[in-house]
């Protein structure tokens, strides 16, 4: 898990994802992610919103006010809820 | 009967009139088109209205029926579909100008099945762009805001808002919507109609543009419970072209409508009242539950502690699956999207695979605990939304001391059942300050019959569904 998304990591990941890192919008996205990612991991107390990021901070708080930490749950031995299809072919062997 | 009264009739009543040749599909389409023309400047329910095509279809239906080839209760009934269901020869925009001129060359499975049943597509309904979010801010809607028929200064709810307002205002007989976190049930609750999100896999998703593979479900939006059952009869069933479609027997849903809830065990999760809810909505819903008790059901308080994790689970699933679904779009045409929507799509590209898998693991625990409730009760009930419709442009609302986003509130009771995949229905159960309040009824997997049965019994005992917005 990336604890803190620094600018270099952001650029690397954005490029890998296929986003245009030269788009001026990327600055807003970076600020948004610095708020959002700790929040969805239940690590919001680690979040440090600067004054320029305050509107995004407010936006995320308002839209996701009740997030709880998934990491609080005991997930040991739990298969994820995903569709697994067995390989096709003979099953009688 | 005047034209307005005709447009507000239930599908079941219209079907009898059409079958008995008391009205013709042409007259009916003409009446609905006139109403659309009258109301659209105030409601904006539609992105595309198919006047000529609908009249052509109505003339064909009229000939078929005259020749003794009546197909069933949807024959000749005008309907709309949220503009993310692919429609052959009719543009399908997903609510964004990016797809303004895209014309599919085939129908989605559900539109094809409705056409086969004789229903007439009268237009494609407005929606939140890409059906993502339910945000009410200015600037979000490429095709303009969708307005609530009970008060056009208020939202109709999203994301299937056009389908909701069109059905509630009598612009169509019924509608199709899609629901990833409440998008069928929110507009139905806010507009005072009946909306069903069936069990995941019950209805084909083929040709219903994906936002989240594991959360999306189509659903019928109707003015009565019986109409909902009629539409389900036409669209439910296995689709070999949809990998998520369940190969299960499909009952006749209308047979479940016995009007009787005697002996049904109804569970009310106490956690539903540990989150913000408007006191009048709470009171209205509790009164409706008491009414069900009076009708012969037994009511039990149940506890679902993991309910409180729904937002974390659904947020991660939706961020990641939405980003995957629209990755190419956001990478190549992102600047054409409303910025908060664009950022949410992009953000999902930065959530780790491990976080996504852990959300899917958490989902298993969440579902297991919910399913355990159904060993004690037959249905779960509670509010559909904790608030009634809000002003267009307002994104926050205060309940008690808490300021919350409207979207977060609208989804708090509904999104959990996209995670579980269980069938969930909303129907009107009262009014608060002149605005509809919705009651949510949830059942076991593939047991839409019991959900419809309870909803029908409640509807039969009350008259909320008979009230009409005075447009």
Coordinates of C-alpha atoms in Angstrom, one line a residue:
Chain A
X1 CA 0.0 0.0 0.0
X2 CA 1.4 3.4 -0.9
X3 CA 1.2 5.3 2.4
X4 CA 1.7 8.8 0.9
X5 CA 1.2 9.6 -2.7
X6 CA 4.1 11.8 -3.6
X7 CA 4.2 13.7 -6.9
X8 CA 6.7 11.4 -8.5
X9 CA 4.7 8.3 -7.7
X10 CA 1.6 10.0 -8.9
X11 CA 3.2 10.9 -12.3
X12 CA 4.5 7.4 -12.7
X13 CA 1.1 5.8 -11.9
X14 CA -0.8 8.3 -14.0
X15 CA 1.4 7.6 -17.0
X16 CA 1.1 3.9 -16.5
X17 CA -2.7 4.3 -16.3
X18 CA -2.7 6.1 -19.7
X19 CA -3.5 9.5 -18.4
X20 CA -2.1 12.7 -20.0
X21 CA 0.3 13.9 -17.2
X22 CA 0.7 17.3 -19.0
X23 CA -3.0 18.1 -18.8
X24 CA -3.3 21.0 -16.3
X25 CA -6.2 19.1 -14.8
X26 CA -3.7 16.7 -13.3
X27 CA -2.8 19.1 -10.5
X28 CA -6.4 18.9 -9.3
X29 CA -6.5 15.2 -9.6
X30 CA -3.3 14.9 -7.6
X31 CA -4.8 17.0 -4.8
X32 CA -8.0 15.0 -5.0
X33 CA -6.1 11.7 -4.7
X34 CA -4.1 12.9 -1.7
X35 CA -7.4 13.3 0.1
X36 CA -9.3 10.4 -1.3
X37 CA -6.8 7.5 -1.0
X38 CA -6.2 7.8 2.7
X39 CA -9.9 8.3 3.2
X40 CA -11.0 5.1 1.4
X41 CA -8.4 3.2 3.5
X42 CA -9.7 4.7 6.7
X43 CA -6.5 6.6 7.2
X44 CA -8.0 10.1 7.1
X45 CA -6.2 11.2 10.2
X46 CA -3.0 11.0 8.2
X47 CA -4.4 13.2 5.6
X48 CA -2.9 16.7 5.5
X49 CA -5.1 19.1 3.5
X50 CA -3.4 22.3 2.6
X51 CA -5.6 25.4 2.3
X52 CA -5.7 25.1 -1.5
X53 CA -7.0 21.6 -1.1
X54 CA -9.6 22.5 1.4
X55 CA -12.5 22.5 -1.1
X56 CA -11.6 19.0 -2.2
X57 CA -11.3 17.9 1.4
X58 CA -14.8 19.2 2.0
X59 CA -16.1 17.6 -1.1
X60 CA -14.8 14.2 -0.1
X61 CA -15.9 14.5 3.5
X62 CA -19.4 15.4 2.4
X63 CA -19.6 12.6 -0.1
X64 CA -18.1 9.9 1.9
X65 CA -18.9 10.8 5.5
X66 CA -19.3 7.3 6.9
X67 CA -16.3 5.4 5.6
X68 CA -15.1 2.8 8.0
X69 CA -11.8 0.9 7.8
X70 CA -12.0 -2.3 6.0
X71 CA -8.8 -3.2 7.7
X72 CA -10.7 -3.4 11.0
X73 CA -12.3 -6.6 9.7
X74 CA -10.8 -10.0 10.1
X75 CA -10.5 -11.2 6.5
X76 CA -8.3 -14.2 7.2
X77 CA -9.5 -17.2 5.1
X78 CA -12.1 -15.2 3.2
X79 CA -12.2 -15.7 -0.5
X80 CA -13.1 -12.5 -2.3
X81 CA -16.6 -12.3 -3.8
X82 CA -15.5 -12.7 -7.4
X83 CA -16.6 -15.0 -10.1
X84 CA -14.2 -17.8 -10.6
X85 CA -14.9 -20.0 -13.6
X86 CA -13.2 -23.4 -13.7
X87 CA -11.3 -24.2 -16.8
X88 CA -13.3 -25.9 -19.5
X89 CA -12.4 -29.5 -20.5
X90 CA -12.9 -33.0 -19.1
X91 CA -13.9 -33.1 -15.5
X92 CA -14.1 -36.9 -15.1
X93 CA -10.4 -37.5 -14.7
Chain B
X1 CA -62.0 10.0 -19.3
X2 CA -59.8 12.9 -20.3
X3 CA -56.3 12.5 -21.8
X4 CA -54.5 13.2 -18.5
X5 CA -56.5 10.5 -16.7
X6 CA -55.7 8.1 -19.5
X7 CA -52.0 8.8 -19.2
X8 CA -52.0 8.1 -15.5
X9 CA -53.8 4.8 -15.7
X10 CA -51.8 1.7 -14.6
X11 CA -50.4 -0.6 -17.3
X12 CA -52.7 -3.3 -16.1
X13 CA -55.7 -1.1 -16.7
X14 CA -54.5 0.2 -20.0
X15 CA -53.9 -3.4 -21.1
X16 CA -57.5 -4.3 -20.5
X17 CA -58.6 -1.3 -22.5
X18 CA -56.3 -2.1 -25.4
X19 CA -57.2 -5.8 -25.3
X20 CA -60.9 -4.9 -25.3
X21 CA -60.3 -2.5 -28.2
X22 CA -61.7 0.3 -26.0
X23 CA -58.6 2.4 -26.9
X24 CA -56.1 2.0 -29.6
X25 CA -52.3 2.1 -29.2
X26 CA -52.3 5.0 -31.6
X27 CA -54.6 7.0 -29.4
X28 CA -52.5 6.1 -26.4
X29 CA -49.2 7.1 -28.0
X30 CA -50.8 10.3 -29.3
X31 CA -52.0 11.1 -25.7
X32 CA -48.5 10.4 -24.2
X33 CA -46.8 12.4 -26.9
X34 CA -49.0 15.4 -26.2
X35 CA -48.3 15.1 -22.5
X36 CA -44.6 14.9 -23.2
X37 CA -44.8 18.0 -25.3
X38 CA -46.7 19.8 -22.6
X39 CA -44.4 18.8 -19.7
X40 CA -40.9 18.5 -21.1
X41 CA -40.1 22.2 -20.8
X42 CA -40.6 21.7 -17.0
X43 CA -39.4 18.2 -16.4
X44 CA -36.7 17.4 -19.0
X45 CA -37.3 13.7 -18.6
X46 CA -36.1 12.8 -22.1
X47 CA -32.9 13.1 -24.1
X48 CA -34.6 11.8 -27.3
X49 CA -38.4 11.6 -28.1
X50 CA -39.3 9.1 -30.8
X51 CA -42.6 10.6 -32.0
X52 CA -42.7 9.2 -35.5
X53 CA -41.2 5.9 -34.7
X54 CA -43.6 5.4 -31.7
X55 CA -46.6 6.3 -33.9
X56 CA -45.4 3.8 -36.5
X57 CA -45.1 1.1 -33.9
X58 CA -48.5 2.0 -32.5
X59 CA -50.1 1.6 -35.9
X60 CA -48.5 -1.9 -36.3
X61 CA -49.7 -2.8 -32.8
X62 CA -53.2 -1.6 -33.7
X63 CA -53.2 -3.8 -36.8
X64 CA -51.9 -6.9 -35.0
X65 CA -54.5 -6.5 -32.2
X66 CA -57.3 -6.0 -34.7
X67 CA -56.2 -9.1 -36.5
X68 CA -56.5 -11.1 -33.2
X69 CA -52.7 -11.2 -32.5
X70 CA -52.8 -9.7 -29.0
X71 CA -49.4 -10.3 -27.4
X72 CA -50.2 -9.7 -23.8
X73 CA -50.4 -6.9 -21.2
X74 CA -47.5 -4.8 -22.6
X75 CA -48.8 -4.8 -26.2
X76 CA -49.3 -1.2 -27.3
X77 CA -48.0 0.3 -24.0
X78 CA -45.6 3.3 -24.4
X79 CA -42.5 3.1 -22.3
X80 CA -39.1 4.7 -22.0
X81 CA -35.6 3.3 -21.2
X82 CA -32.8 5.1 -19.5
X83 CA -30.5 6.3 -22.2
X84 CA -27.8 3.7 -21.5
X85 CA -29.8 0.8 -22.7
X86 CA -28.6 0.2 -26.3
X87 CA -31.4 0.8 -28.8
X88 CA -31.2 -0.2 -32.4
X89 CA -31.2 2.8 -34.7
X90 CA -31.8 5.2 -31.9
X91 CA -28.9 7.2 -30.4
X92 CA -27.8 6.1 -26.9
X93 CA -25.9 8.9 -25.2
X94 CA -25.2 7.6 -21.7
X95 CA -26.1 11.2 -20.7
X96 CA -22.9 12.7 -22.1
X97 CA -22.4 14.8 -25.2
X98 CA -19.4 12.7 -26.0
X99 CA -21.8 10.1 -27.3
X100 CA -24.4 12.5 -28.7
X101 CA -24.5 11.0 -32.1
X102 CA -23.7 7.3 -31.3
X103 CA -26.4 5.0 -32.8
X104 CA -26.2 1.3 -31.8
X105 CA -27.0 -1.3 -34.4
X106 CA -28.7 -3.6 -31.9
X107 CA -31.1 -3.5 -29.0
X108 CA -30.1 -4.4 -25.4
X109 CA -31.7 -7.7 -24.4
X110 CA -34.3 -6.0 -22.2
X111 CA -35.4 -3.5 -24.8
X112 CA -35.6 -6.4 -27.3
X113 CA -37.8 -8.4 -24.9
X114 CA -40.1 -5.5 -24.2
X115 CA -40.5 -4.9 -28.0
X116 CA -41.2 -8.6 -28.4
X117 CA -43.9 -8.2 -25.7
X118 CA -45.4 -5.4 -27.8
X119 CA -44.2 -2.4 -25.7
X120 CA -43.5 0.8 -27.6
X121 CA -40.3 2.8 -27.0
X122 CA -41.5 6.4 -27.0
X123 CA -38.2 8.0 -26.1
X124 CA -34.9 7.6 -24.3
X125 CA -34.8 9.0 -20.8
X126 CA -32.4 11.5 -19.3
X127 CA -29.8 10.4 -16.7
X128 CA -26.7 11.5 -14.8
X129 CA -23.7 11.2 -17.2
X130 CA -22.5 7.6 -17.4
X131 CA -25.0 6.9 -14.6
X132 CA -22.2 7.7 -12.2
X133 CA -23.2 9.5 -9.1
X134 CA -26.4 11.1 -8.2
X135 CA -24.9 14.6 -7.9
X136 CA -27.2 17.6 -8.1
X137 CA -24.8 20.3 -8.7
X138 CA -25.1 22.8 -11.6
X139 CA -23.1 21.8 -14.6
X140 CA -23.2 18.1 -14.0
X141 CA -25.8 17.3 -16.6
X142 CA -25.0 17.5 -20.3
X143 CA -28.7 17.3 -21.2
X144 CA -30.0 19.5 -18.4
X145 CA -31.3 18.8 -14.9
X146 CA -34.2 16.3 -14.4
X147 CA -37.0 17.9 -12.5
X148 CA -39.3 16.3 -9.9
X149 CA -43.0 16.3 -11.0
X150 CA -44.1 17.0 -7.5
X151 CA -42.1 20.2 -7.5
X152 CA -40.0 21.0 -10.6
X153 CA -37.6 23.1 -8.5
X154 CA -36.5 19.8 -6.9
X155 CA -34.4 16.9 -8.2
X156 CA -36.1 13.8 -9.5
X157 CA -33.2 11.8 -8.1
X158 CA -30.6 9.9 -10.0
X159 CA -29.2 8.4 -11.9
X160 CA -32.4 7.1 -13.6
X161 CA -34.1 10.5 -13.0
X162 CA -35.7 10.9 -16.4
X163 CA -37.2 7.4 -16.1
X164 CA -38.6 8.3 -12.7
X165 CA -40.0 11.7 -13.6
X166 CA -41.5 10.4 -16.9
X167 CA -43.3 7.6 -15.1
X168 CA -44.5 9.7 -12.1
X169 CA -45.7 12.5 -14.4
X170 CA -47.7 10.2 -16.7
X171 CA -45.4 10.7 -19.7
X172 CA -45.1 7.0 -20.2
X173 CA -46.8 3.8 -19.0
X174 CA -43.6 2.5 -17.4
X175 CA -39.8 2.8 -17.6
X176 CA -36.5 0.9 -17.4
X177 CA -33.7 2.1 -15.2
X178 CA -30.4 0.8 -14.0
X179 CA -29.2 0.7 -10.4
X180 CA -25.6 0.6 -9.2
X181 CA -26.1 2.2 -5.8
X182 CA -29.8 3.0 -5.8
X183 CA -30.3 4.6 -9.2
X184 CA -33.6 2.9 -9.9
X185 CA -34.9 3.2 -6.4
X186 CA -33.8 6.8 -5.6
X187 CA -35.9 8.4 -8.3
X188 CA -38.8 6.1 -7.6
X189 CA -38.7 7.0 -3.9
X190 CA -38.4 10.8 -4.6
X191 CA -41.0 10.8 -7.4
X192 CA -43.5 8.5 -5.6
X193 CA -43.5 5.4 -7.8
X194 CA -42.6 1.7 -7.5
X195 CA -39.0 0.6 -8.4
X196 CA -37.5 -2.8 -8.2
X197 CA -33.9 -3.8 -8.3
X198 CA -34.2 -7.5 -8.8
X199 CA -31.7 -10.1 -7.6
X200 CA -28.3 -9.7 -9.4
X201 CA -28.5 -12.0 -12.4
X202 CA -32.3 -12.1 -12.7
X203 CA -32.4 -9.6 -15.5
X204 CA -30.0 -9.5 -18.4
X205 CA -27.4 -6.7 -18.4
X206 CA -26.5 -7.3 -22.0
X207 CA -26.6 -4.0 -23.8
X208 CA -27.1 -2.0 -20.6
X209 CA -23.9 0.0 -20.6
X210 CA -21.7 -1.1 -17.6
X211 CA -20.6 1.1 -14.8
X212 CA -19.8 -1.6 -12.3
X213 CA -19.9 -5.3 -13.4
X214 CA -20.6 -6.5 -9.9
X215 CA -23.1 -3.9 -8.7
X216 CA -25.2 -2.9 -11.7
X217 CA -28.7 -4.2 -12.1
X218 CA -31.5 -3.1 -14.4
X219 CA -34.9 -2.6 -12.9
X220 CA -38.5 -1.7 -13.9
X221 CA -40.0 1.6 -12.7
X222 CA -43.8 1.7 -12.6
X223 CA -46.8 3.4 -11.0
X224 CA -48.1 0.3 -9.3
X225 CA -46.7 -3.0 -7.9
X226 CA -48.9 -5.0 -10.3
X227 CA -47.3 -3.1 -13.2
X228 CA -43.9 -4.0 -11.9
X229 CA -44.8 -7.6 -11.8
X230 CA -46.1 -7.4 -15.4
X231 CA -42.9 -5.8 -16.7
X232 CA -40.9 -8.4 -14.8
X233 CA -42.8 -11.2 -16.5
X234 CA -41.8 -9.8 -19.8
X235 CA -38.1 -9.2 -19.1
X236 CA -36.9 -11.7 -16.5
X237 CA -35.0 -14.8 -17.5
X238 CA -31.8 -16.3 -18.6
X239 CA -29.7 -14.6 -21.3
X240 CA -27.0 -16.9 -22.6
X241 CA -25.3 -13.7 -24.0
X242 CA -24.8 -12.3 -20.5
X243 CA -22.2 -14.0 -18.4
X244 CA -23.8 -12.8 -15.2
X245 CA -27.3 -14.0 -16.1
X246 CA -28.8 -16.6 -13.8
X247 CA -30.2 -19.8 -15.4
X248 CA -33.1 -20.1 -13.0
X249 CA -36.8 -20.7 -13.5
X250 CA -38.8 -17.6 -13.7
X251 CA -42.2 -17.5 -12.0
X252 CA -45.3 -15.6 -13.1
X253 CA -44.8 -12.6 -10.8
X254 CA -48.4 -11.6 -10.9
X255 CA -49.4 -14.8 -9.2
X256 CA -47.5 -13.6 -6.1
X257 CA -49.9 -10.7 -5.7
X258 CA -52.3 -12.3 -3.3
X259 CA -52.9 -9.1 -1.2
X260 CA -52.0 -11.1 1.9
X261 CA -49.0 -10.7 4.2
X262 CA -50.3 -12.8 7.0
X263 CA -47.5 -14.8 8.6
X264 CA -44.7 -13.0 6.8
X265 CA -41.8 -12.2 9.2
X266 CA -40.5 -8.7 8.6
X267 CA -37.2 -7.5 10.0
X268 CA -36.3 -4.0 10.7
X269 CA -32.5 -3.6 11.0
X270 CA -31.8 -1.3 14.0
X271 CA -28.7 0.1 12.2
X272 CA -31.0 1.8 9.7
X273 CA -31.9 4.2 12.5
X274 CA -28.4 4.7 13.7
X275 CA -27.5 6.8 10.6
X276 CA -29.0 10.2 9.8
X277 CA -32.6 10.2 8.8
X278 CA -35.1 13.0 8.6
X279 CA -37.5 12.6 11.6
X280 CA -40.6 12.9 9.4
X281 CA -39.4 10.3 7.0
X282 CA -38.6 8.0 9.9
X283 CA -42.1 8.5 11.4
X284 CA -43.7 7.9 8.0
X285 CA -41.8 4.7 7.4
X286 CA -42.5 3.4 10.9
X287 CA -46.2 4.0 10.4
X288 CA -46.0 2.0 7.1
X289 CA -44.3 -0.8 9.0
X290 CA -47.1 -0.7 11.6
X291 CA -49.6 -0.9 8.8
X292 CA -47.9 -4.1 7.6
X293 CA -48.1 -5.5 11.1
X294 CA -51.8 -4.6 11.1
X295 CA -52.2 -6.5 7.9
X296 CA -50.9 -9.7 9.5
X297 CA -47.1 -9.6 9.2
X298 CA -44.9 -9.9 12.3
X299 CA -42.3 -7.3 12.8
X300 CA -38.9 -8.0 14.4
X301 CA -36.0 -5.8 15.2
X302 CA -32.8 -7.4 13.8
X303 CA -29.2 -6.3 13.9
X304 CA -26.7 -6.1 11.1
X305 CA -23.6 -4.5 12.6
X306 CA -21.6 -4.8 9.3
X307 CA -24.2 -2.6 7.6
X308 CA -22.0 0.3 8.7
X309 CA -19.2 -0.9 6.3
X310 CA -21.4 -0.6 3.2
X311 CA -19.9 2.7 2.1
X312 CA -16.3 1.6 2.3
X313 CA -17.1 -1.5 0.3
X314 CA -19.3 0.1 -2.3
X315 CA -17.0 3.1 -2.8
X316 CA -13.9 1.0 -3.5
X317 CA -15.8 -1.4 -5.8
X318 CA -17.4 1.4 -7.7
X319 CA -14.2 3.5 -8.0
X320 CA -12.3 0.6 -9.4
X321 CA -14.9 -1.0 -11.6
X322 CA -16.0 2.4 -12.9
X323 CA -12.5 3.3 -13.8
X324 CA -12.0 0.0 -15.6
X325 CA -15.2 0.4 -17.5
X326 CA -14.5 3.9 -18.6
X327 CA -10.7 3.9 -18.7
X328 CA -10.4 4.5 -22.4
X329 CA -13.0 7.2 -22.3
X330 CA -11.4 9.1 -19.5
X331 CA -7.9 8.7 -20.9
X332 CA -8.9 10.0 -24.4
X333 CA -11.9 12.2 -23.8
X334 CA -11.8 13.0 -20.1
X335 CA -11.8 16.8 -20.7
X336 CA -15.3 16.4 -22.1
X337 CA -16.6 15.2 -18.7
X338 CA -17.8 17.2 -15.8
X339 CA -14.7 17.5 -13.6
X340 CA -15.8 15.8 -10.4
X341 CA -17.0 12.8 -12.5
X342 CA -13.8 12.8 -14.5
X343 CA -11.8 12.8 -11.2
X344 CA -13.8 9.9 -9.7
X345 CA -13.2 7.8 -12.9
X346 CA -9.5 8.7 -12.8
X347 CA -9.2 8.1 -9.1
X348 CA -10.2 4.4 -9.5
X349 CA -7.0 3.9 -11.5
X350 CA -5.0 4.7 -8.4
X351 CA -6.7 2.3 -6.0
X352 CA -4.5 -0.7 -5.5
X353 CA -5.6 -4.2 -6.6
X354 CA -5.0 -5.3 -3.0
X355 CA -7.5 -2.7 -1.7
X356 CA -10.1 -3.9 -4.3
X357 CA -9.6 -7.6 -3.4
X358 CA -10.0 -6.7 0.3
X359 CA -13.2 -4.9 -0.5
X360 CA -14.4 -8.0 -2.2
X361 CA -13.4 -10.1 0.8
X362 CA -15.2 -7.6 3.1
X363 CA -18.2 -8.0 0.8
X364 CA -18.3 -11.7 1.6
X365 CA -18.5 -11.0 5.4
X366 CA -21.1 -8.3 4.8
X367 CA -23.3 -10.6 2.6
X368 CA -22.9 -13.5 5.0
X369 CA -24.2 -11.4 7.9
X370 CA -27.1 -10.0 5.8
X371 CA -28.1 -13.5 4.6
X372 CA -28.1 -14.7 8.2
X373 CA -30.9 -12.3 8.9
X374 CA -33.0 -14.1 6.4
X375 CA -32.9 -17.3 8.6
X376 CA -35.0 -15.3 11.1
X377 CA -37.1 -13.1 8.8
X378 CA -38.6 -13.3 5.3
X379 CA -38.1 -9.6 4.4
X380 CA -36.2 -6.6 5.6
X381 CA -37.9 -3.2 5.6
X382 CA -36.9 0.4 6.2
X383 CA -36.7 3.8 4.5
X384 CA -35.7 3.9 0.9
X385 CA -34.1 7.3 1.3
X386 CA -33.6 9.2 4.6
X387 CA -34.8 12.5 3.0
X388 CA -37.3 13.6 0.4
X389 CA -36.4 15.4 -2.8
X390 CA -34.0 18.4 -2.4
X391 CA -33.6 21.6 -4.3
X392 CA -31.8 21.4 -7.7
X393 CA -28.3 22.6 -7.2
X394 CA -28.0 21.9 -3.5
X395 CA -25.4 19.2 -2.8
X396 CA -25.5 19.2 1.0
X397 CA -28.2 19.0 3.6
X398 CA -28.3 19.2 7.3
X399 CA -30.0 16.6 9.4
X400 CA -29.8 17.4 13.1
X401 CA -26.2 18.5 13.6
X402 CA -24.8 16.7 10.6
X403 CA -24.1 18.2 7.2
X404 CA -24.1 15.5 4.6
X405 CA -23.9 15.2 0.9
X406 CA -27.2 14.5 -0.7
X407 CA -25.8 11.6 -2.7
X408 CA -24.4 9.9 0.4
X409 CA -27.8 10.2 2.0
X410 CA -29.8 9.0 -0.9
X411 CA -27.7 5.8 -1.2
X412 CA -27.3 4.9 2.5
X413 CA -30.2 2.4 2.6
X414 CA -30.1 1.2 -1.0
X415 CA -26.4 0.7 -1.9
X416 CA -26.0 -2.1 0.6
X417 CA -28.3 -4.3 -1.5
X418 CA -26.2 -3.7 -4.6
X419 CA -23.4 -5.2 -2.6
X420 CA -25.5 -8.2 -1.5
X421 CA -27.3 -8.5 -4.9
X422 CA -30.6 -9.1 -3.1
X423 CA -33.9 -7.9 -4.5
X424 CA -35.0 -4.6 -3.2
X425 CA -38.1 -2.6 -4.0
X426 CA -39.3 0.9 -3.1
X427 CA -42.9 2.0 -3.1
X428 CA -44.6 5.2 -1.9
X429 CA -45.7 5.0 1.8
X430 CA -46.6 8.6 2.6
X431 CA -45.8 12.2 2.1
X432 CA -43.7 14.7 4.0
X433 CA -44.4 18.4 3.3
X434 CA -46.1 17.3 0.1
X435 CA -43.2 15.1 -1.2
X436 CA -43.3 11.3 -1.5
X437 CA -41.5 9.1 1.0
X438 CA -40.4 5.6 0.0
X439 CA -40.6 2.3 1.9
X440 CA -37.9 -0.2 1.0
X441 CA -38.7 -4.0 1.0
X442 CA -35.8 -6.4 0.6
X443 CA -36.0 -10.2 0.1
X444 CA -34.0 -13.3 -0.3
X445 CA -32.0 -14.0 -3.5
X446 CA -34.4 -14.8 -6.4
X447 CA -37.4 -14.3 -4.2
X448 CA -38.8 -11.2 -5.9
X449 CA -42.3 -12.8 -5.5
X450 CA -42.3 -12.3 -1.7
X451 CA -41.1 -8.7 -2.1
X452 CA -43.8 -8.0 -4.7
X453 CA -46.4 -9.8 -2.6
X454 CA -45.7 -7.7 0.5
X455 CA -45.5 -4.4 -1.5
X456 CA -48.8 -5.2 -3.3
X457 CA -50.6 -6.0 0.0
X458 CA -49.4 -2.7 1.5
X459 CA -50.3 -0.8 -1.7
X460 CA -53.8 -2.4 -1.7
X461 CA -54.4 -1.3 1.9
X462 CA -53.3 2.3 1.2
X463 CA -53.9 5.0 -1.4
X464 CA -50.5 6.7 -1.6
X465 CA -50.0 5.3 -5.2
X466 CA -53.2 7.0 -6.3
X467 CA -51.9 10.5 -5.6
X468 CA -50.8 12.5 -8.7
X469 CA -48.5 15.5 -9.0
X470 CA -50.5 18.5 -10.1
X471 CA -48.5 19.5 -13.1

